[in-house]
Short mmCIF file of C-alpha atoms in Angstrom, two decimals:
data_model
loop_
_atom_site.label_atom_id
_atom_site.label_comp_id
_atom_site.label_asym_id
_atom_site.label_seq_id
_atom_site.Cartn_x
_atom_site.Cartn_y
_atom_site.Cartn_z
CA UNK U 1 -43.28 -108.50 18.00
CA UNK U 2 -46.31 -107.50 16.22
CA UNK U 3 -48.05 -104.45 17.96
CA UNK U 4 -49.83 -101.11 16.52
CA UNK U 5 -48.57 -97.66 16.74
CA UNK U 6 -50.86 -96.84 19.11
CA UNK U 7 -49.76 -100.39 21.51
CA UNK U 8 -46.24 -99.23 21.46
CA UNK U 9 -47.09 -95.62 22.52
CA UNK U 10 -49.31 -96.73 25.51
CA UNK U 11 -46.06 -98.72 26.61
CA UNK U 12 -43.23 -96.79 29.00
CA UNK U 13 -40.29 -96.13 26.89
CA UNK U 14 -36.81 -97.23 28.09
CA UNK U 15 -33.70 -95.23 27.05
CA UNK U 16 -31.99 -97.44 24.38
CA UNK U 17 -28.08 -98.60 25.83
CA UNK U 18 -26.99 -98.68 22.88
CA UNK U 19 -27.38 -95.03 21.64
CA UNK U 20 -23.70 -93.02 21.90
CA UNK U 21 -23.64 -90.94 24.70
CA UNK U 22 -22.65 -87.53 23.46
CA UNK U 23 -18.97 -87.15 24.32
CA UNK U 24 -16.85 -83.17 23.83
CA UNK U 25 -15.15 -85.15 20.81
CA UNK U 26 -16.13 -86.17 17.12
CA UNK U 27 -15.21 -85.83 13.98
CA UNK U 28 -16.47 -86.89 10.35
CA UNK U 29 -17.85 -86.15 6.42
CA UNK U 30 -20.86 -83.96 6.27
CA UNK U 31 -21.99 -81.74 2.86
CA UNK U 32 -21.58 -78.37 2.90
CA UNK U 33 -24.11 -75.62 1.32
CA UNK U 34 -23.19 -72.02 0.43
CA UNK U 35 -26.46 -70.39 -0.39
CA UNK U 36 -24.66 -67.56 -2.35
CA UNK U 37 -23.27 -70.16 -4.32
CA UNK U 38 -25.97 -72.69 -4.32
CA UNK U 39 -22.88 -75.19 -4.23
CA UNK U 40 -22.33 -77.68 -1.49
CA UNK U 41 -19.22 -79.55 -1.36
CA UNK U 42 -17.12 -81.94 1.17
CA UNK U 43 -15.95 -80.43 4.42
CA UNK U 44 -14.67 -82.75 7.62
CA UNK U 45 -15.50 -81.66 10.60
CA UNK U 46 -13.65 -81.66 13.83
CA UNK U 47 -15.34 -81.27 17.05
CA UNK U 48 -13.81 -80.56 20.56
CA UNK U 49 -14.83 -79.36 23.69
CA UNK U 50 -14.44 -75.79 23.22
CA UNK U 51 -14.11 -75.35 19.06
CA UNK U 52 -15.88 -76.91 15.55
CA UNK U 53 -13.14 -76.60 13.23
CA UNK U 54 -14.42 -77.61 9.62
CA UNK U 55 -11.37 -78.50 6.97
CA UNK U 56 -11.94 -78.25 3.19
CA UNK U 57 -9.75 -80.63 1.06
CA UNK U 58 -7.03 -79.31 -0.94
CA UNK U 59 -3.93 -79.73 -3.11
CA UNK U 60 -0.40 -78.95 -0.73
CA UNK U 61 2.92 -79.22 -2.35
CA UNK U 62 4.77 -81.96 -0.11
CA UNK U 63 7.89 -82.28 -1.14
CA UNK U 64 10.70 -81.06 -4.08
CA UNK U 65 11.08 -77.71 -5.09
CA UNK U 66 9.17 -74.82 -3.56
CA UNK U 67 6.73 -73.92 -5.67
CA UNK U 68 3.11 -72.34 -5.55
CA UNK U 69 0.29 -74.37 -3.81
CA UNK U 70 -2.31 -75.38 -5.44
CA UNK U 71 -1.40 -73.78 -8.65
CA UNK U 72 0.32 -76.22 -11.00
CA UNK U 73 1.30 -76.60 -14.48
CA UNK U 74 1.41 -80.53 -15.66
CA UNK U 75 2.82 -81.66 -18.50
CA UNK U 76 0.77 -84.85 -20.22
CA UNK U 77 2.30 -87.27 -23.40
CA UNK U 78 -0.83 -89.07 -24.74
CA UNK U 79 -0.86 -92.44 -25.30
CA UNK U 80 -2.56 -94.42 -28.29
CA UNK U 81 -4.80 -96.47 -25.48
CA UNK U 82 -6.14 -94.06 -22.86
CA UNK U 83 -5.00 -90.49 -24.17
CA UNK U 84 -4.32 -88.09 -21.75
CA UNK U 85 -6.22 -90.48 -18.66
CA UNK U 86 -8.62 -88.15 -17.56
CA UNK U 87 -12.62 -87.15 -17.83
CA UNK U 88 -13.60 -83.72 -17.44
CA UNK U 89 -17.04 -82.27 -17.02
CA UNK U 90 -18.66 -78.28 -16.67
CA UNK U 91 -18.10 -75.35 -18.79
CA UNK U 92 -18.71 -71.58 -19.06
CA UNK U 93 -22.26 -72.13 -20.50
CA UNK U 94 -23.39 -73.26 -17.29
CA UNK U 95 -21.93 -71.16 -15.00
CA UNK U 96 -19.52 -73.48 -13.46
CA UNK U 97 -15.85 -74.42 -14.17
CA UNK U 98 -14.17 -77.13 -16.30
CA UNK U 99 -13.23 -80.04 -14.04
CA UNK U 100 -11.27 -83.05 -13.90
CA UNK U 101 -14.26 -85.41 -12.94
CA UNK U 102 -12.31 -88.64 -13.12
CA UNK U 103 -8.19 -89.94 -13.20
CA UNK U 104 -7.87 -93.38 -14.64
CA UNK U 105 -5.79 -95.73 -12.75
CA UNK U 106 -2.19 -96.11 -14.19
CA UNK U 107 -2.62 -94.03 -16.61
CA UNK U 108 -0.91 -90.79 -17.99
CA UNK U 109 -2.81 -88.33 -15.59
CA UNK U 110 -2.28 -90.83 -13.22
CA UNK U 111 1.24 -91.11 -13.40
CA UNK U 112 2.01 -87.42 -13.02
CA UNK U 113 0.77 -87.77 -9.81
CA UNK U 114 0.07 -84.01 -9.87
CA UNK U 115 -3.55 -84.14 -11.03
CA UNK U 116 -7.09 -84.67 -8.59
CA UNK U 117 -10.56 -84.88 -9.23
CA UNK U 118 -11.80 -81.24 -8.63
CA UNK U 119 -8.58 -79.66 -10.21
CA UNK U 120 -10.14 -76.93 -12.45
CA UNK U 121 -8.64 -76.38 -15.81
CA UNK U 122 -7.37 -73.06 -15.97
CA UNK U 123 -4.83 -72.99 -19.82
CA UNK U 124 -4.33 -75.58 -22.34
CA UNK U 125 -1.14 -75.40 -23.66
CA UNK U 126 -0.80 -71.71 -22.61
CA UNK U 127 -4.60 -70.90 -24.01
CA UNK U 128 -6.29 -69.76 -21.07
CA UNK U 129 -9.69 -72.13 -20.62
CA UNK U 130 -11.37 -70.49 -17.80
CA UNK U 131 -14.22 -68.56 -20.03
CA UNK U 132 -14.68 -71.46 -22.71
CA UNK U 133 -17.55 -73.51 -23.32
CA UNK U 134 -17.26 -77.31 -22.36
CA UNK U 135 -16.87 -78.38 -26.04
CA UNK U 136 -14.13 -75.75 -26.43
CA UNK U 137 -12.50 -76.88 -23.66
CA UNK U 138 -12.69 -80.36 -25.23
CA UNK U 139 -11.50 -79.21 -28.73
CA UNK U 140 -8.48 -78.06 -27.80
CA UNK U 141 -7.48 -81.57 -25.85
CA UNK U 142 -7.71 -83.34 -28.63
CA UNK U 143 -6.18 -81.16 -31.02
CA UNK U 144 -3.41 -79.83 -28.94
CA UNK U 145 -0.89 -82.51 -30.42
CA UNK U 146 0.74 -85.51 -28.62
CA UNK U 147 2.67 -82.73 -25.49
CA UNK U 148 -0.71 -81.61 -23.87
CA UNK U 149 0.34 -78.69 -21.10
CA UNK U 150 -2.52 -77.92 -18.59
CA UNK U 151 -2.35 -75.31 -15.89
CA UNK U 152 -4.74 -76.62 -13.10
CA UNK U 153 -5.84 -75.59 -9.58
CA UNK U 154 -7.50 -77.45 -6.90
CA UNK U 155 -11.10 -76.11 -6.15
CA UNK U 156 -11.75 -76.16 -2.36
CA UNK U 157 -15.22 -75.61 -3.53
CA UNK U 158 -16.31 -77.60 -6.35
CA UNK U 159 -19.70 -77.95 -6.92
CA UNK U 160 -20.31 -81.95 -5.74
CA UNK U 161 -22.04 -82.77 -9.01
CA UNK U 162 -18.90 -82.00 -11.01
CA UNK U 163 -16.87 -85.16 -9.36
CA UNK U 164 -19.59 -87.29 -9.57
CA UNK U 165 -18.53 -90.78 -12.11
CA UNK U 166 -19.48 -91.19 -14.95
CA UNK U 167 -22.82 -93.75 -14.60
CA UNK U 168 -24.41 -91.25 -11.69
CA UNK U 169 -28.10 -92.42 -11.05
CA UNK U 170 -29.86 -89.85 -12.68
CA UNK U 171 -27.85 -88.06 -15.15
CA UNK U 172 -28.11 -87.73 -18.77
CA UNK U 173 -24.88 -88.39 -20.57
CA UNK U 174 -26.31 -88.19 -23.74
CA UNK U 175 -26.35 -84.47 -24.21
CA UNK U 176 -22.75 -82.61 -24.94
CA UNK U 177 -24.18 -79.79 -23.63
CA UNK U 178 -24.41 -80.44 -20.16
CA UNK U 179 -22.33 -79.94 -17.19
CA UNK U 180 -22.55 -83.56 -16.06
CA UNK U 181 -21.27 -84.60 -19.09
CA UNK U 182 -18.36 -86.50 -18.64
CA UNK U 183 -16.04 -85.91 -21.56
CA UNK U 184 -13.44 -88.95 -20.98
CA UNK U 185 -14.30 -91.03 -23.81
CA UNK U 186 -13.66 -88.08 -26.48
CA UNK U 187 -10.12 -87.39 -25.08
CA UNK U 188 -8.72 -90.94 -26.30
CA UNK U 189 -6.23 -91.01 -29.04
CA UNK U 190 -3.97 -89.06 -31.19
CA UNK U 191 -3.52 -88.29 -34.84
CA UNK U 192 -0.71 -89.99 -35.69
CA UNK U 193 -0.99 -93.14 -33.52
CA UNK U 194 1.96 -93.31 -32.25
CA UNK U 195 2.51 -94.28 -28.48
CA UNK U 196 4.80 -91.90 -26.18
CA UNK U 197 6.36 -93.31 -23.28
CA UNK U 198 5.27 -91.08 -19.75
CA UNK U 199 7.87 -89.00 -19.01
CA UNK U 200 10.60 -89.98 -16.22
CA UNK U 201 9.83 -87.99 -12.35
CA UNK U 202 12.63 -86.08 -11.31
CA UNK U 203 13.93 -86.28 -7.86
CA UNK U 204 13.78 -82.49 -7.73
CA UNK U 205 9.78 -82.22 -9.17
CA UNK U 206 7.38 -81.27 -6.27
CA UNK U 207 5.36 -84.10 -5.16
CA UNK U 208 1.47 -83.46 -4.42
CA UNK U 209 -1.26 -84.96 -2.90
CA UNK U 210 -4.88 -83.94 -1.08
CA UNK U 211 -5.00 -83.36 2.42
CA UNK U 212 -7.98 -81.83 4.98
CA UNK U 213 -6.61 -78.17 5.73
CA UNK U 214 -8.67 -76.10 8.20
CA UNK U 215 -10.91 -73.15 6.78
CA UNK U 216 -13.07 -72.32 9.64
CA UNK U 217 -12.51 -72.86 13.71
CA UNK U 218 -15.64 -71.85 15.58
CA UNK U 219 -15.15 -71.15 19.46
CA UNK U 220 -18.12 -72.92 21.00
CA UNK U 221 -18.26 -70.67 23.98
CA UNK U 222 -21.50 -68.53 23.79
CA UNK U 223 -21.90 -70.03 20.14
CA UNK U 224 -25.80 -71.00 18.93
CA UNK U 225 -26.87 -73.92 16.46
CA UNK U 226 -30.07 -73.04 14.00
CA UNK U 227 -32.24 -75.34 11.97
CA UNK U 228 -34.43 -73.17 10.95
CA UNK U 229 -33.95 -70.77 7.80
CA UNK U 230 -32.59 -67.36 8.40
CA UNK U 231 -35.07 -65.15 10.22
CA UNK U 232 -38.02 -67.56 9.49
CA UNK U 233 -39.97 -70.52 11.63
CA UNK U 234 -39.43 -72.95 8.47
CA UNK U 235 -37.02 -75.99 9.29
CA UNK U 236 -33.97 -77.35 7.03
CA UNK U 237 -34.07 -80.91 6.21
CA UNK U 238 -31.01 -82.58 8.20
CA UNK U 239 -29.39 -79.14 7.97
CA UNK U 240 -28.02 -76.84 10.51
CA UNK U 241 -25.53 -74.33 11.00
CA UNK U 242 -23.57 -72.93 13.63
CA UNK U 243 -22.85 -69.51 14.65
CA UNK U 244 -19.96 -68.15 16.68
CA UNK U 245 -20.33 -65.39 19.58
CA UNK U 246 -18.61 -63.23 17.02
CA UNK U 247 -21.44 -63.92 14.32
CA UNK U 248 -19.15 -65.92 12.47
CA UNK U 249 -20.92 -68.80 11.30
CA UNK U 250 -20.17 -72.31 9.44
CA UNK U 251 -22.99 -71.95 6.44
CA UNK U 252 -25.04 -74.40 6.02
CA UNK U 253 -24.09 -77.90 6.95
CA UNK U 254 -26.14 -80.98 5.43
CA UNK U 255 -26.32 -84.53 6.57
CA UNK U 256 -27.43 -87.28 4.69
CA UNK U 257 -29.90 -88.97 7.61
CA UNK U 258 -31.56 -86.95 10.21
CA UNK U 259 -30.43 -89.33 12.87
CA UNK U 260 -26.87 -88.50 11.77
CA UNK U 261 -27.84 -84.55 11.82
CA UNK U 262 -29.44 -85.25 15.07
CA UNK U 263 -25.87 -86.70 16.43
CA UNK U 264 -23.97 -83.87 15.57
CA UNK U 265 -26.96 -81.30 16.52
CA UNK U 266 -26.64 -83.11 19.91
CA UNK U 267 -22.92 -82.73 20.09
CA UNK U 268 -22.46 -79.68 19.44
CA UNK U 269 -25.23 -78.29 21.54
CA UNK U 270 -23.60 -80.66 24.60
CA UNK U 271 -20.21 -78.83 24.22
CA UNK U 272 -22.02 -75.65 23.82
CA UNK U 273 -24.06 -76.49 27.34
CA UNK U 274 -20.97 -77.49 28.88
CA UNK U 275 -18.98 -74.45 28.31
CA UNK U 276 -21.73 -72.02 29.34
CA UNK U 277 -22.02 -74.18 32.76
CA UNK U 278 -17.86 -73.42 33.22
CA UNK U 279 -18.52 -69.87 32.55
CA UNK U 280 -21.39 -69.59 34.85
CA UNK U 281 -19.19 -71.53 37.32
CA UNK U 282 -17.06 -68.90 37.18
CA UNK U 283 -18.82 -65.83 37.34
CA UNK U 284 -20.61 -67.00 40.17
CA UNK U 285 -17.52 -67.55 41.90
CA UNK U 286 -16.77 -63.70 42.06
CA UNK U 287 -20.63 -62.54 42.91
CA UNK U 288 -22.96 -62.24 45.96
CA UNK U 289 -24.94 -65.02 47.01
CA UNK U 290 -28.12 -62.69 45.77
CA UNK U 291 -26.62 -62.15 42.33
CA UNK U 292 -25.96 -65.90 41.03
CA UNK U 293 -26.28 -66.97 37.58
CA UNK U 294 -29.06 -70.24 37.01
CA UNK U 295 -28.56 -70.35 33.46
CA UNK U 296 -28.48 -68.57 29.93
CA UNK U 297 -28.56 -69.25 26.36
CA UNK U 298 -29.58 -68.41 22.74
CA UNK U 299 -33.41 -68.82 21.58
CA UNK U 300 -35.06 -67.33 18.99
CA UNK U 301 -37.97 -65.13 19.57
CA UNK U 302 -41.43 -66.07 17.95
CA UNK U 303 -42.65 -63.07 16.87
CA UNK U 304 -46.83 -62.46 16.30
CA UNK U 305 -48.74 -62.57 13.39
CA UNK U 306 -48.87 -58.88 13.52
CA UNK U 307 -45.03 -58.74 13.27
CA UNK U 308 -45.95 -60.02 9.04
CA UNK U 309 -42.17 -59.46 7.41
CA UNK U 310 -40.51 -59.16 10.48
CA UNK U 311 -37.69 -61.79 10.83
CA UNK U 312 -37.41 -64.17 14.05
CA UNK U 313 -34.60 -62.37 15.82
CA UNK U 314 -32.43 -64.64 18.26
CA UNK U 315 -31.88 -63.70 21.45
CA UNK U 316 -29.79 -64.19 24.44
CA UNK U 317 -31.38 -64.79 28.11
CA UNK U 318 -29.94 -65.19 31.17
CA UNK U 319 -31.45 -66.02 34.59
CA UNK U 320 -29.68 -64.12 37.10
CA UNK U 321 -30.58 -62.87 40.76
CA UNK U 322 -33.68 -61.35 40.97
CA UNK U 323 -34.04 -60.76 37.64
CA UNK U 324 -34.92 -62.37 34.17
CA UNK U 325 -32.76 -60.38 31.14
CA UNK U 326 -33.49 -60.75 27.66
CA UNK U 327 -29.91 -59.52 25.55
CA UNK U 328 -29.38 -58.83 22.12
CA UNK U 329 -26.10 -60.47 22.42
CA UNK U 330 -24.41 -62.11 25.23
CA UNK U 331 -23.26 -60.08 28.15
CA UNK U 332 -19.24 -60.23 28.55
CA UNK U 333 -18.23 -57.74 30.73
CA UNK U 334 -20.28 -56.05 34.42
CA UNK U 335 -21.34 -53.08 32.00
CA UNK U 336 -22.94 -55.44 29.75
CA UNK U 337 -25.42 -56.36 32.34
CA UNK U 338 -26.54 -53.17 32.46
CA UNK U 339 -26.85 -53.16 29.15
CA UNK U 340 -30.16 -55.36 28.60
CA UNK U 341 -32.70 -55.30 26.12
CA UNK U 342 -35.26 -55.88 28.87
CA UNK U 343 -35.39 -57.69 32.21
CA UNK U 344 -38.35 -58.32 34.41
CA UNK U 345 -38.47 -59.19 38.34
CA UNK U 346 -38.42 -63.35 38.84
CA UNK U 347 -41.61 -63.71 40.99
CA UNK U 348 -43.13 -61.97 38.31
CA UNK U 349 -43.15 -63.98 35.60
CA UNK U 350 -44.60 -67.08 34.43
CA UNK U 351 -43.24 -69.52 32.84
CA UNK U 352 -45.13 -71.56 29.83
CA UNK U 353 -43.72 -74.40 27.72
CA UNK U 354 -45.78 -74.72 24.59
CA UNK U 355 -44.66 -78.11 23.54
CA UNK U 356 -42.10 -80.87 24.86
CA UNK U 357 -41.74 -83.94 22.71
CA UNK U 358 -40.13 -85.84 25.31
CA UNK U 359 -37.58 -85.63 28.36
CA UNK U 360 -34.86 -86.87 26.04
CA UNK U 361 -33.80 -85.92 23.09
CA UNK U 362 -31.48 -89.62 22.66
CA UNK U 363 -35.37 -90.92 23.16
CA UNK U 364 -36.73 -89.22 19.91
CA UNK U 365 -33.23 -90.74 18.50
CA UNK U 366 -33.94 -93.93 19.31
CA UNK U 367 -37.53 -93.80 17.53
CA UNK U 368 -35.45 -92.31 14.66
CA UNK U 369 -33.59 -95.27 14.36
CA UNK U 370 -36.79 -97.61 14.68
CA UNK U 371 -38.52 -95.96 11.89
CA UNK U 372 -41.55 -95.08 14.35
CA UNK U 373 -40.30 -91.33 13.79
CA UNK U 374 -40.28 -90.13 9.93
CA UNK U 375 -37.93 -86.88 10.96
CA UNK U 376 -37.18 -83.84 12.93
CA UNK U 377 -38.74 -81.96 10.53
CA UNK U 378 -41.73 -83.93 9.90
CA UNK U 379 -42.41 -84.27 13.73
CA UNK U 380 -41.40 -80.72 14.58
CA UNK U 381 -44.11 -79.03 12.73
CA UNK U 382 -45.32 -76.86 15.99
CA UNK U 383 -41.89 -75.57 17.29
CA UNK U 384 -40.27 -76.48 20.79
CA UNK U 385 -41.42 -73.05 22.26
CA UNK U 386 -41.91 -71.51 25.85
CA UNK U 387 -43.21 -68.32 26.72
CA UNK U 388 -42.80 -65.80 29.60
CA UNK U 389 -45.70 -64.46 30.74
CA UNK U 390 -44.93 -60.67 32.35
CA UNK U 391 -47.52 -58.27 33.87
CA UNK U 392 -50.40 -56.23 32.16
CA UNK U 393 -50.73 -59.16 30.38
CA UNK U 394 -47.39 -58.77 27.97
CA UNK U 395 -45.27 -61.91 26.79
CA UNK U 396 -42.53 -63.18 24.96
CA UNK U 397 -42.24 -66.68 23.31
CA UNK U 398 -39.16 -68.17 22.31
CA UNK U 399 -37.94 -71.32 20.78
CA UNK U 400 -34.99 -73.43 21.22
CA UNK U 401 -33.54 -76.40 19.18
CA UNK U 402 -33.63 -79.28 21.13
CA UNK U 403 -36.37 -80.93 23.60
CA UNK U 404 -33.05 -80.84 25.88
CA UNK U 405 -32.68 -77.59 25.52
CA UNK U 406 -36.52 -77.01 26.86
CA UNK U 407 -35.88 -79.14 29.91
CA UNK U 408 -32.88 -77.08 31.37
CA UNK U 409 -34.89 -73.59 30.81
CA UNK U 410 -38.08 -75.22 32.63
CA UNK U 411 -36.11 -76.67 35.47
CA UNK U 412 -33.67 -73.17 35.60
CA UNK U 413 -36.66 -71.12 35.90
CA UNK U 414 -38.28 -73.67 38.26
CA UNK U 415 -34.83 -73.08 40.27
CA UNK U 416 -34.34 -69.71 39.87
CA UNK U 417 -37.95 -68.67 41.09
CA UNK U 418 -37.48 -70.29 44.07
CA UNK U 419 -34.41 -68.90 45.31
CA UNK U 420 -35.76 -65.41 44.57
CA UNK U 421 -38.81 -66.32 46.74
CA UNK U 422 -36.08 -67.70 49.55
CA UNK U 423 -34.57 -64.28 49.07
CA UNK U 424 -37.24 -61.89 49.51
CA UNK U 425 -39.57 -64.20 51.53
CA UNK U 426 -42.35 -61.48 51.14
CA UNK U 427 -43.61 -59.11 48.69
CA UNK U 428 -46.44 -56.30 49.17
CA UNK U 429 -49.06 -55.11 46.51
CA UNK U 430 -51.12 -52.23 47.15
CA UNK U 431 -54.53 -52.53 45.97
CA UNK U 432 -58.52 -51.21 47.16
CA UNK U 433 -61.68 -52.79 48.29
CA UNK U 434 -64.72 -51.17 48.81
CA UNK U 435 -62.66 -47.87 47.91
CA UNK U 436 -60.69 -48.57 51.05
CA UNK U 437 -56.59 -48.74 50.04
CA UNK U 438 -55.26 -51.51 51.62
CA UNK U 439 -52.21 -53.85 51.45
CA UNK U 440 -52.19 -57.32 50.11
CA UNK U 441 -49.08 -59.19 51.60
CA UNK U 442 -47.29 -62.77 49.98
CA UNK U 443 -45.66 -64.47 52.49
CA UNK U 444 -43.72 -67.57 52.44
CA UNK U 445 -44.01 -68.35 55.83
CA UNK U 446 -47.55 -67.14 56.50
CA UNK U 447 -49.21 -66.83 53.40
CA UNK U 448 -51.52 -64.30 52.51
CA UNK U 449 -52.44 -61.03 55.14
CA UNK U 450 -54.64 -58.13 53.80
CA UNK U 451 -53.98 -54.93 56.23
CA UNK U 452 -55.11 -51.65 56.12
CA UNK U 453 -53.07 -49.25 53.77
CA UNK U 454 -52.28 -46.74 56.85
CA UNK U 455 -52.47 -47.88 59.88
CA UNK U 456 -51.23 -51.32 58.95
CA UNK U 457 -53.65 -53.58 61.00
CA UNK U 458 -54.28 -56.77 59.68
CA UNK U 459 -57.95 -57.61 57.98
CA UNK U 460 -57.22 -60.98 57.56
CA UNK U 461 -54.86 -63.80 56.55
CA UNK U 462 -55.01 -67.16 55.11
CA UNK U 463 -52.43 -69.95 54.79
CA UNK U 464 -51.67 -71.13 51.43
CA UNK U 465 -53.72 -74.27 51.22
CA UNK U 466 -56.55 -72.48 52.67
CA UNK U 467 -56.95 -70.98 49.15
CA UNK U 468 -58.76 -72.99 47.47
CA UNK U 469 -59.73 -71.04 44.22
CA UNK U 470 -59.80 -67.53 42.42
CA UNK U 471 -60.92 -66.00 39.29
CA UNK U 472 -60.75 -63.12 37.84
CA UNK U 473 -61.48 -60.04 35.09
CA UNK U 474 -58.56 -60.02 33.02
CA UNK U 475 -58.07 -56.36 33.90
CA UNK U 476 -57.72 -55.28 37.66
CA UNK U 477 -60.57 -57.55 39.72
CA UNK U 478 -59.66 -60.59 41.70
CA UNK U 479 -61.86 -63.15 44.00
CA UNK U 480 -59.61 -65.23 46.16
CA UNK U 481 -61.42 -68.01 47.62
CA UNK U 482 -60.14 -69.17 50.74
CA UNK U 483 -61.56 -72.25 53.17
CA UNK U 484 -62.32 -71.12 57.03
CA UNK U 485 -60.02 -72.61 59.60
CA UNK U 486 -63.32 -72.84 62.05
CA UNK U 487 -66.04 -72.57 60.21
CA UNK U 488 -64.66 -74.35 57.16
CA UNK U 489 -67.28 -72.43 55.11
CA UNK U 490 -65.59 -70.48 51.74
CA UNK U 491 -64.15 -66.58 52.27
CA UNK U 492 -64.92 -64.71 49.34
CA UNK U 493 -62.17 -61.76 48.89
CA UNK U 494 -62.14 -59.20 46.15
CA UNK U 495 -59.15 -57.17 45.70
CA UNK U 496 -58.52 -54.80 43.13
CA UNK U 497 -55.01 -53.88 41.77
CA UNK U 498 -52.80 -51.65 38.68
CA UNK U 499 -51.46 -54.64 37.65
CA UNK U 500 -53.55 -57.79 38.16
CA UNK U 501 -51.67 -60.00 35.83
CA UNK U 502 -47.82 -59.41 38.58
CA UNK U 503 -50.04 -60.19 41.14
CA UNK U 504 -51.23 -63.35 40.42
CA UNK U 505 -47.77 -64.86 38.97
CA UNK U 506 -46.45 -63.40 41.84
CA UNK U 507 -48.88 -65.63 43.97
CA UNK U 508 -48.33 -68.62 41.45
CA UNK U 509 -43.98 -68.39 42.27
CA UNK U 510 -44.86 -68.43 46.22
CA UNK U 511 -46.88 -71.30 46.22
CA UNK U 512 -44.53 -73.71 43.19
CA UNK U 513 -41.67 -72.23 45.85
CA UNK U 514 -43.86 -73.57 48.43
CA UNK U 515 -44.78 -76.68 47.23
CA UNK U 516 -41.29 -77.28 45.61
CA UNK U 517 -39.65 -77.08 49.14
CA UNK U 518 -41.80 -79.97 50.94
CA UNK U 519 -40.42 -82.20 48.04
CA UNK U 520 -37.56 -83.61 48.99
CA UNK U 521 -36.47 -84.64 45.79
CA UNK U 522 -36.63 -81.13 44.53
CA UNK U 523 -34.47 -79.91 47.33
CA UNK U 524 -31.66 -82.49 46.54
CA UNK U 525 -31.29 -82.16 43.31
CA UNK U 526 -30.71 -78.43 44.03
CA UNK U 527 -28.04 -78.53 46.55
CA UNK U 528 -29.67 -75.69 48.59
CA UNK U 529 -27.81 -74.85 51.71
CA UNK U 530 -29.98 -74.29 54.84
CA UNK U 531 -33.09 -74.82 55.96
CA UNK U 532 -35.83 -73.57 53.29
CA UNK U 533 -39.12 -74.64 54.78
CA UNK U 534 -41.26 -73.32 57.26
CA UNK U 535 -44.42 -74.34 58.64
#
């Protein structure tokens, strides 16, 4: 099929049936990056509905007499062919340990069953070599005699480059001082040319094997994920972190491809969202109909340019009852709900999406697989953000990790505002016109009404459908343009408010709720009880 990029974009995008559907369980191998040590090492990820477990490789004793796990003393009898049967890399001159990088099959080291790639060499014939250079350890091993006793310990976080095999692309093996230099070819042979048989294993000797052991178990309830470098708006390449509610984190998880990183990010985010929804349902069982939680979750607040030098903080947002809450951390108890950093009346809040790439992330994932998008990092130069516009021209901007998160927040705001408008039915604001104090009322059933402040006598009334336009000075004054039902002419009403932004947002909320109430798809999707439509 020969189509241009523009032609392809103009065609409707179908959801690929072959894409994996997110499930609550998942497992696989990833790299973990430790920013403090600047090392990466293999980890095994196991995802369940409630927990993300990170496993690290370790050497454990599986049988024989009891011995200290991981620390091992191994006797090697040098052979004329193959020497000790192992290779080492690293050295103190490069601030990395000396590590066994290769064990040759069926040779001495392999026959002991006690040595593994990734073992750090601690001692050679009783001499501590933890602070020795690479060449010093090589010299000790070559001159240690026919029987060499070495003490080792498996490094669970051994730098990945120390375990690369001989001849790995891009490695300069010609320099003996390099931590990547593999000394296997220099550890062969012995001084007298004799061949010693390997010792026969004793039935009581401990046996060892490599196993994945649980290292970190992160509960996913109220957890959050982040693809960004801490405190910045800079994306990591095919990486993300997972943070538990108590602040514990995974360190940085790295993946080979953008598609693999997206798969894991979606799977973990899906489980977090499902746990959040279950928690919301549990809380709502014990709350009144006017105090229900619609949605809540983590976001990252984007600071404006005037906040240069400050890090972008994570916030926990909640849509509950009549309010939009901003917390520093998730509210757990009833008391916590009273400790919000700030809160706003929902009907005076305006939700604005900055950017929504696609309706569902799986569509983006399909384009990644097809090569139509290079990566999330290249595509996401503008973050997935939404703003909350509040009274007096103030606003908050928040960033989410996935397009699905943005879609959920948008739908949740629509639902929360709709429910709040249905609850209050009308809202009145004091205003003035030509020096007279008036009351301006927005009513879900009747529309707009303006009355005298003292006598409450109605000066004028219009339906929502009669509002044809408006303009304001950005401060306190607004002109509302209504179509007169009898004369069909435009009536202009000029009013002045102390908090004009809040009034305009309230008008928007009532009109949006009115339109939504006439949309059968919206009403069916919300499962509302009762009849909310009014003539």
